[in-house]
PDB file of C-alpha atoms and ligand atoms in Angstrom:
ATOM      1  CA  MET A   1       2.447   3.510  23.868  1.00 75.00           C
ATOM      2  CA  GLU A   2       0.908   1.704  26.383  1.00 88.00           C
ATOM      3  CA  PRO A   3      -0.169  -1.674  25.019  1.00 92.00           C
ATOM      4  CA  ALA A   4      -3.887  -1.239  25.235  1.00 95.00           C
ATOM      5  CA  PHE A   5      -3.633   1.585  22.886  1.00 96.00           C
ATOM      6  CA  TRP A   6      -2.553  -0.939  20.441  1.00 97.00           C
ATOM      7  CA  LEU A   7      -4.617  -3.516  20.948  1.00 97.00           C
ATOM      8  CA  GLU A   8      -7.471  -0.978  20.630  1.00 97.00           C
ATOM      9  CA  LYS A   9      -6.301  -0.377  17.673  1.00 98.00           C
ATOM     10  CA  TRP A  10      -6.400  -4.117  15.804  1.00 98.00           C
ATOM     11  CA  GLU A  11      -9.745  -4.549  17.592  1.00 98.00           C
ATOM     12  CA  LYS A  12     -11.328  -1.437  15.649  1.00 98.00           C
ATOM     13  CA  GLY A  13      -9.554  -2.485  12.597  1.00 98.00           C
ATOM     14  CA  ASP A  14      -7.577   1.083  12.617  1.00 97.00           C
ATOM     15  CA  ILE A  15      -4.478  -0.360  11.351  1.00 98.00           C
ATOM     16  CA  GLY A  16      -3.328   2.419   8.393  1.00 96.00           C
ATOM     17  CA  PHE A  17       0.462   1.282   8.923  1.00 96.00           C
ATOM     18  CA  HIS A  18      -0.535  -2.007   7.650  1.00 97.00           C
ATOM     19  CA  GLN A  19       0.622  -1.997   3.827  1.00 97.00           C
ATOM     20  CA  GLU A  20      -1.123  -4.269   1.380  1.00 97.00           C
ATOM     21  CA  ASP A  21       2.031  -5.279  -0.543  1.00 98.00           C
ATOM     22  CA  PHE A  22       5.754  -5.345   0.262  1.00 98.00           C
ATOM     23  CA  HIS A  23       7.276  -1.950   0.934  1.00 98.00           C
ATOM     24  CA  PRO A  24       8.794  -0.505  -1.744  1.00 98.00           C
ATOM     25  CA  PHE A  25      12.519  -0.027  -0.185  1.00 98.00           C
ATOM     26  CA  LEU A  26      12.171  -3.948   0.422  1.00 98.00           C
ATOM     27  CA  LYS A  27      11.966  -4.736  -3.216  1.00 98.00           C
ATOM     28  CA  GLU A  28      14.359  -2.255  -4.539  1.00 98.00           C
ATOM     29  CA  PHE A  29      17.289  -3.045  -1.836  1.00 98.00           C
ATOM     30  CA  GLY A  30      16.073  -6.211  -0.177  1.00 98.00           C
ATOM     31  CA  SER A  31      17.817  -8.857  -2.319  1.00 97.00           C
ATOM     32  CA  GLU A  32      21.160  -7.470  -2.267  1.00 97.00           C
ATOM     33  CA  PHE A  33      20.665  -6.552   1.602  1.00 98.00           C
ATOM     34  CA  PHE A  34      19.686  -9.985   2.930  1.00 98.00           C
ATOM     35  CA  LYS A  35      21.266 -12.185   0.479  1.00 98.00           C
ATOM     36  CA  PRO A  36      23.823 -13.222   3.234  1.00 98.00           C
ATOM     37  CA  PHE A  37      21.503 -14.147   5.728  1.00 98.00           C
ATOM     38  CA  SER A  38      19.610 -17.038   5.733  1.00 98.00           C
ATOM     39  CA  SER A  39      17.135 -15.813   9.060  1.00 98.00           C
ATOM     40  CA  VAL A  40      15.361 -12.676  10.037  1.00 98.00           C
ATOM     41  CA  PHE A  41      13.763 -10.992  13.063  1.00 98.00           C
ATOM     42  CA  VAL A  42      11.416  -8.808  12.795  1.00 99.00           C
ATOM     43  CA  PRO A  43      10.114  -6.794  15.973  1.00 98.00           C
ATOM     44  CA  LEU A  44       6.576  -5.203  16.166  1.00 98.00           C
ATOM     45  CA  CYS A  45       6.037  -7.180  12.971  1.00 98.00           C
ATOM     46  CA  GLY A  46       1.738  -6.803  12.955  1.00 98.00           C
ATOM     47  CA  LYS A  47       0.940  -9.072   9.933  1.00 98.00           C
ATOM     48  CA  SER A  48       3.152  -7.361   8.045  1.00 98.00           C
ATOM     49  CA  LEU A  49       3.526  -8.834   4.214  1.00 98.00           C
ATOM     50  CA  ASP A  50       7.228  -8.410   4.323  1.00 98.00           C
ATOM     51  CA  MET A  51       7.464 -11.591   6.535  1.00 98.00           C
ATOM     52  CA  ILE A  52       5.989 -12.984   3.606  1.00 98.00           C
ATOM     53  CA  TYR A  53       8.842 -11.650   1.519  1.00 98.00           C
ATOM     54  CA  PHE A  54      11.455 -12.892   3.300  1.00 98.00           C
ATOM     55  CA  LEU A  55       9.326 -16.748   2.962  1.00 98.00           C
ATOM     56  CA  GLN A  56       9.458 -16.189  -0.288  1.00 98.00           C
ATOM     57  CA  GLN A  57      12.917 -15.715  -0.279  1.00 97.00           C
ATOM     58  CA  GLY A  58      14.212 -18.847   1.329  1.00 98.00           C
ATOM     59  CA  LYS A  59      14.676 -17.263   4.894  1.00 98.00           C
ATOM     60  CA  GLN A  60      13.485 -18.186   8.514  1.00 98.00           C
ATOM     61  CA  VAL A  61      11.646 -15.609  10.084  1.00 98.00           C
ATOM     62  CA  ILE A  62      11.068 -14.760  13.981  1.00 98.00           C
ATOM     63  CA  GLY A  63       8.434 -11.997  14.633  1.00 98.00           C
ATOM     64  CA  VAL A  64       7.178 -10.617  17.921  1.00 98.00           C
ATOM     65  CA  GLU A  65       3.435  -8.833  17.779  1.00 98.00           C
ATOM     66  CA  LEU A  66       1.716  -7.979  20.981  1.00 98.00           C
ATOM     67  CA  ALA A  67      -1.900  -8.274  19.502  1.00 98.00           C
ATOM     68  CA  GLU A  68      -3.459 -11.854  19.053  1.00 98.00           C
ATOM     69  CA  LEU A  69      -5.555 -11.070  16.556  1.00 98.00           C
ATOM     70  CA  ALA A  70      -2.597  -9.808  14.232  1.00 98.00           C
ATOM     71  CA  CYS A  71      -0.871 -13.004  14.549  1.00 98.00           C
ATOM     72  CA  GLU A  72      -4.223 -14.723  14.118  1.00 98.00           C
ATOM     73  CA  GLN A  73      -4.817 -12.961  10.787  1.00 98.00           C
ATOM     74  CA  PHE A  74      -1.470 -12.856   9.195  1.00 98.00           C
ATOM     75  CA  PHE A  75      -1.876 -16.908   9.463  1.00 98.00           C
ATOM     76  CA  SER A  76      -4.750 -17.149   7.904  1.00 98.00           C
ATOM     77  CA  GLU A  77      -5.068 -14.093   5.457  1.00 98.00           C
ATOM     78  CA  ASN A  78      -1.866 -15.754   3.926  1.00 98.00           C
ATOM     79  CA  GLN A  79      -3.297 -19.045   4.426  1.00 98.00           C
ATOM     80  CA  ILE A  80      -0.662 -20.703   6.398  1.00 98.00           C
ATOM     81  CA  PRO A  81      -1.013 -23.733   8.558  1.00 98.00           C
ATOM     82  CA  PHE A  82       0.019 -22.888  12.343  1.00 98.00           C
ATOM     83  CA  GLU A  83       0.639 -24.538  15.396  1.00 98.00           C
ATOM     84  CA  LYS A  84      -0.122 -22.462  18.421  1.00 97.00           C
ATOM     85  CA  LYS A  85       2.577 -23.453  21.588  1.00 97.00           C
ATOM     86  CA  GLU A  86       3.245 -21.831  24.653  1.00 97.00           C
ATOM     87  CA  LEU A  87       6.437 -20.159  24.965  1.00 98.00           C
ATOM     88  CA  LEU A  88       6.077 -18.242  28.582  1.00 97.00           C
ATOM     89  CA  PRO A  89       5.678 -15.438  28.523  1.00 98.00           C
ATOM     90  CA  PHE A  90       4.487 -16.221  24.909  1.00 98.00           C
ATOM     91  CA  GLN A  91       2.045 -18.101  22.856  1.00 98.00           C
ATOM     92  CA  CYS A  92       4.339 -19.074  20.003  1.00 98.00           C
ATOM     93  CA  TYR A  93       2.294 -19.260  16.335  1.00 98.00           C
ATOM     94  CA  ALA A  94       4.517 -21.738  14.148  1.00 98.00           C
ATOM     95  CA  GLY A  95       4.195 -22.053  10.385  1.00 98.00           C
ATOM     96  CA  GLU A  96       6.667 -23.459   8.251  1.00 97.00           C
ATOM     97  CA  SER A  97      10.203 -21.548   8.424  1.00 98.00           C
ATOM     98  CA  ILE A  98       8.256 -18.675  10.398  1.00 98.00           C
ATOM     99  CA  VAL A  99       7.104 -18.255  14.036  1.00 98.00           C
ATOM    100  CA  ILE A 100       5.556 -15.042  15.527  1.00 98.00           C
ATOM    101  CA  LEU A 101       5.879 -14.436  19.157  1.00 98.00           C
ATOM    102  CA  GLN A 102       2.274 -13.154  20.635  1.00 98.00           C
ATOM    103  CA  GLY A 103       3.586 -10.567  23.291  1.00 98.00           C
ATOM    104  CA  ASP A 104       5.512  -8.096  24.735  1.00 98.00           C
ATOM    105  CA  PHE A 105       8.573  -7.509  22.736  1.00 98.00           C
ATOM    106  CA  PHE A 106      10.634  -5.935  26.500  1.00 98.00           C
ATOM    107  CA  GLN A 107       9.855  -9.638  27.509  1.00 98.00           C
ATOM    108  CA  LEU A 108      11.788 -11.399  24.876  1.00 98.00           C
ATOM    109  CA  GLU A 109      15.147 -12.892  25.789  1.00 98.00           C
ATOM    110  CA  LYS A 110      17.719 -14.665  24.451  1.00 98.00           C
ATOM    111  CA  THR A 111      16.395 -17.808  25.702  1.00 98.00           C
ATOM    112  CA  HIS A 112      13.619 -18.214  23.457  1.00 98.00           C
ATOM    113  CA  PHE A 113      15.866 -17.831  20.463  1.00 98.00           C
ATOM    114  CA  GLU A 114      17.902 -21.065  21.778  1.00 98.00           C
ATOM    115  CA  VAL A 115      14.595 -22.640  22.407  1.00 97.00           C
ATOM    116  CA  LEU A 116      13.938 -21.784  18.623  1.00 97.00           C
ATOM    117  CA  GLY A 117      16.402 -22.986  17.767  1.00 96.00           C
ATOM    118  CA  PHE A 118      18.337 -20.349  15.872  1.00 96.00           C
ATOM    119  CA  PHE A 119      19.457 -16.543  16.352  1.00 98.00           C
ATOM    120  CA  PRO A 120      18.348 -14.757  13.394  1.00 98.00           C
ATOM    121  CA  GLN A 121      20.990 -13.131  11.305  1.00 98.00           C
ATOM    122  CA  ALA A 122      19.320  -9.744  10.599  1.00 98.00           C
ATOM    123  CA  ILE A 123      16.438  -7.282  11.869  1.00 98.00           C
ATOM    124  CA  TYR A 124      13.940  -6.058   9.835  1.00 99.00           C
ATOM    125  CA  ASP A 125      12.313  -2.840  11.175  1.00 98.00           C
ATOM    126  CA  ARG A 126       9.616  -1.322   9.419  1.00 98.00           C
ATOM    127  CA  ALA A 127       7.275   1.293  11.796  1.00 97.00           C
ATOM    128  CA  ALA A 128       8.702  -0.324  15.149  1.00 98.00           C
ATOM    129  CA  LEU A 129      11.151   1.886  15.758  1.00 98.00           C
ATOM    130  CA  VAL A 130       8.968   5.023  14.888  1.00 98.00           C
ATOM    131  CA  ALA A 131       5.828   3.796  16.875  1.00 97.00           C
ATOM    132  CA  LEU A 132       7.757   4.437  19.852  1.00 97.00           C
ATOM    133  CA  PRO A 133       7.788   7.469  21.834  1.00 95.00           C
ATOM    134  CA  PRO A 134      10.906   8.781  22.684  1.00 92.00           C
ATOM    135  CA  SER A 135      11.525   7.250  26.147  1.00 89.00           C
ATOM    136  CA  MET A 136      11.045   3.968  24.822  1.00 96.00           C
ATOM    137  CA  ARG A 137      13.000   4.669  21.781  1.00 97.00           C
ATOM    138  CA  LYS A 138      15.954   3.599  23.956  1.00 97.00           C
ATOM    139  CA  ALA A 139      14.928   0.791  25.878  1.00 97.00           C
ATOM    140  CA  TYR A 140      13.611  -0.560  22.756  1.00 98.00           C
ATOM    141  CA  VAL A 141      16.979  -0.484  20.868  1.00 98.00           C
ATOM    142  CA  THR A 142      19.363  -0.748  24.055  1.00 98.00           C
ATOM    143  CA  HIS A 143      16.661  -3.918  24.268  1.00 98.00           C
ATOM    144  CA  LEU A 144      17.162  -4.867  20.637  1.00 98.00           C
ATOM    145  CA  LYS A 145      21.191  -4.846  20.965  1.00 98.00           C
ATOM    146  CA  ALA A 146      21.162  -7.288  23.982  1.00 98.00           C
ATOM    147  CA  LEU A 147      18.971 -10.013  21.957  1.00 98.00           C
ATOM    148  CA  LEU A 148      21.045  -9.580  18.761  1.00 98.00           C
ATOM    149  CA  PRO A 149      24.473  -7.731  18.964  1.00 98.00           C
ATOM    150  CA  GLU A 150      26.166  -8.596  15.545  1.00 97.00           C
ATOM    151  CA  SER A 151      22.752  -8.656  13.546  1.00 98.00           C
ATOM    152  CA  ALA A 152      22.420  -6.503  10.788  1.00 98.00           C
ATOM    153  CA  THR A 153      19.843  -4.312  10.991  1.00 98.00           C
ATOM    154  CA  PHE A 154      17.735  -2.822   7.635  1.00 98.00           C
ATOM    155  CA  LEU A 155      15.953   0.317   8.993  1.00 98.00           C
ATOM    156  CA  ILE A 156      13.165   2.095   7.682  1.00 98.00           C
ATOM    157  CA  SER A 157      12.114   5.310   9.655  1.00 97.00           C
ATOM    158  CA  PHE A 158      10.422   8.774   9.176  1.00 95.00           C
ATOM    159  CA  ASP A 159      11.518  12.189   9.544  1.00 95.00           C
ATOM    160  CA  PHE A 160       9.394  15.444   9.894  1.00 96.00           C
ATOM    161  CA  PRO A 161       9.088  18.520  11.696  1.00 94.00           C
ATOM    162  CA  SER A 162       7.395  17.829  14.311  1.00 88.00           C
ATOM    163  CA  ASP A 163       7.167  15.201  17.438  1.00 86.00           C
ATOM    164  CA  GLU A 164       4.027  13.998  17.290  1.00 89.00           C
ATOM    165  CA  GLY A 165       3.280  10.476  16.797  1.00 88.00           C
ATOM    166  CA  PRO A 166       3.061   7.536  16.022  1.00 94.00           C
ATOM    167  CA  PRO A 167       4.340   7.319  13.445  1.00 95.00           C
ATOM    168  CA  PHE A 168       7.096   9.410  15.659  1.00 96.00           C
ATOM    169  CA  SER A 169       9.698  11.485  13.599  1.00 97.00           C
ATOM    170  CA  VAL A 170      13.579  10.149  14.001  1.00 97.00           C
ATOM    171  CA  PRO A 171      16.002  11.898  12.388  1.00 95.00           C
ATOM    172  CA  GLN A 172      19.425  10.001  11.628  1.00 95.00           C
ATOM    173  CA  SER A 173      21.372  11.696  14.312  1.00 96.00           C
ATOM    174  CA  GLU A 174      18.859   9.988  16.703  1.00 97.00           C
ATOM    175  CA  ILE A 175      19.142   6.771  14.994  1.00 98.00           C
ATOM    176  CA  GLN A 176      23.485   7.165  15.394  1.00 97.00           C
ATOM    177  CA  GLN A 177      22.922   8.125  18.985  1.00 97.00           C
ATOM    178  CA  LEU A 178      20.826   4.872  19.819  1.00 98.00           C
ATOM    179  CA  TRP A 179      22.835   2.390  18.515  1.00 98.00           C
ATOM    180  CA  GLY A 180      26.305   3.912  19.509  1.00 96.00           C
ATOM    181  CA  MET A 181      29.748   4.194  18.189  1.00 95.00           C
ATOM    182  CA  SER A 182      29.914   0.286  17.996  1.00 96.00           C
ATOM    183  CA  TYR A 183      27.612   0.627  14.933  1.00 98.00           C
ATOM    184  CA  HIS A 184      28.327   2.147  11.592  1.00 97.00           C
ATOM    185  CA  VAL A 185      24.164   3.847  10.387  1.00 98.00           C
ATOM    186  CA  GLN A 186      24.260   4.160   6.647  1.00 98.00           C
ATOM    187  CA  LEU A 187      21.820   6.156   4.728  1.00 98.00           C
ATOM    188  CA  VAL A 188      20.883   4.291   1.955  1.00 98.00           C
ATOM    189  CA  ALA A 189      17.741   5.737   0.246  1.00 98.00           C
ATOM    190  CA  SER A 190      15.080   8.421   0.699  1.00 98.00           C
ATOM    191  CA  LYS A 191      11.976   9.160  -0.250  1.00 98.00           C
ATOM    192  CA  ASP A 192       9.830  12.236   0.346  1.00 97.00           C
ATOM    193  CA  ARG A 193       6.674  11.378   1.629  1.00 95.00           C
ATOM    194  CA  SER A 194       4.978  14.935   2.235  1.00 94.00           C
ATOM    195  CA  GLU A 195       1.248  13.440   0.983  1.00 92.00           C
ATOM    196  CA  PHE A 196       1.701  11.273   4.359  1.00 88.00           C
ATOM    197  CA  LYS A 197       2.452  14.605   6.776  1.00 90.00           C
ATOM    198  CA  PRO A 198       4.225  18.054   5.603  1.00 92.00           C
ATOM    199  CA  HIS A 199       8.019  17.746   4.979  1.00 94.00           C
ATOM    200  CA  CYS A 200       8.369  13.963   5.714  1.00 95.00           C
ATOM    201  CA  ASN A 201      10.795  12.057   4.810  1.00 97.00           C
ATOM    202  CA  GLU A 202      10.923   8.434   4.611  1.00 98.00           C
ATOM    203  CA  ARG A 203      14.450   6.951   4.771  1.00 98.00           C
ATOM    204  CA  LEU A 204      16.403   3.172   4.585  1.00 98.00           C
ATOM    205  CA  TYR A 205      19.522   2.723   6.658  1.00 98.00           C
ATOM    206  CA  PHE A 206      21.463  -0.267   7.027  1.00 98.00           C
ATOM    207  CA  ILE A 207      23.171  -0.642  10.235  1.00 98.00           C
ATOM    208  CA  HIS A 208      26.248  -2.728  11.066  1.00 98.00           C
ATOM    209  CA  ALA A 209      28.278  -3.956  14.123  1.00 98.00           C
ATOM    210  CA  ILE A 210      31.415  -2.584  13.687  1.00 97.00           C
ATOM    211  CA  GLY A 211      34.363  -4.616  13.945  1.00 77.00           C
TER     212      GLY A 211
HETATM  213  C1  SAM B   1       2.924   0.863  13.788  1.00 94.76           C
HETATM  214  S1  SAM B   1       2.273  -0.994  13.775  1.00 94.76           S
HETATM  215  C2  SAM B   1       4.021  -1.424  12.447  1.00 94.76           C
HETATM  216  C3  SAM B   1       3.613  -3.475  12.377  1.00 94.76           C
HETATM  217  C4  SAM B   1       4.536  -3.812  11.328  1.00 94.76           C
HETATM  218  N1  SAM B   1       5.527  -3.606  11.159  1.00 94.76           N
HETATM  219  C5  SAM B   1       3.910  -2.775   9.686  1.00 94.76           C
HETATM  220  O1  SAM B   1       5.075  -2.651   9.135  1.00 94.76           O
HETATM  221  O2  SAM B   1       3.341  -3.544   9.059  1.00 94.76           O
HETATM  222  C6  SAM B   1       3.409  -1.448  15.071  1.00 94.76           C
HETATM  223  C7  SAM B   1       2.953  -2.587  15.515  1.00 94.76           C
HETATM  224  O3  SAM B   1       3.738  -2.730  17.242  1.00 94.76           O
HETATM  225  C8  SAM B   1       3.015  -3.820  18.055  1.00 94.76           C
HETATM  226  N2  SAM B   1       3.938  -3.658  19.343  1.00 94.76           N
HETATM  227  C9  SAM B   1       3.619  -2.269  20.088  1.00 94.76           C
HETATM  228  N3  SAM B   1       4.094  -2.587  20.927  1.00 94.76           N
HETATM  229  C10 SAM B   1       4.713  -3.513  21.123  1.00 94.76           C
HETATM  230  C11 SAM B   1       5.454  -4.436  22.059  1.00 94.76           C
HETATM  231  N4  SAM B   1       6.219  -3.915  23.222  1.00 94.76           N
HETATM  232  N5  SAM B   1       5.984  -5.995  21.574  1.00 94.76           N
HETATM  233  C12 SAM B   1       5.091  -6.131  20.624  1.00 94.76           C
HETATM  234  N6  SAM B   1       4.514  -5.595  19.976  1.00 94.76           N
HETATM  235  C13 SAM B   1       4.195  -4.409  20.217  1.00 94.76           C
HETATM  236  C14 SAM B   1       1.536  -3.071  17.807  1.00 94.76           C
HETATM  237  O4  SAM B   1       0.408  -4.413  18.010  1.00 94.76           O
HETATM  238  C15 SAM B   1       1.584  -2.679  16.514  1.00 94.76           C
HETATM  239  O5  SAM B   1       1.048  -4.436  15.229  1.00 94.76           O
END
């Protein structure tokens, strides 16, 4: 999807993907998975309340999000004081223990983490991979692995019998193919979501680098 597609959604308030509570998989499996990690990266974060979950668990959070509106709304709706700084090519919204970099994920570099002072130990992907069409998913995972090759990933994905999206269907075989043989992809939980799309399942994967 082009940036204009998402920016228009935010401008129109057409954000059906946004959830008013922590994700059920995060509530059920998050504390165990994230226990060893003090920091979490949230790509394509929107204004997800799941970032509040991580703050409540005492984690440091770095998000990246294209839409300025999403960043503004995250901090104002959650009443978190923030400073706005430049961290080119991003605008950096910095609150206590949380930074959201407003800009294009694909322009994020390791040096941005260096400037922020740490490399997140874990990655939380909810509605990021599945927001991207097939051609962009490969670039997304390649970039994620280049930025944070050792970080463990908590991935929430959908699969259903259709090529239409977003959200797109991303089956386990594609996830294993995207991360490659140097990563262990573990299916942890599945939930029937046929109320959302016919034959739709929402699935949780833990992904770890091998060795
Ligand atoms: C389906 S939404 C999911 C948001 C969030 N993860 C959640 O669970 O609510 C996808 C988000 O990715 C953002 N986005 C899309 N392409 C992006 C990019 N290249 N860089 C950063 N953010 C992007 C969109 O603006 C949108 O907020």
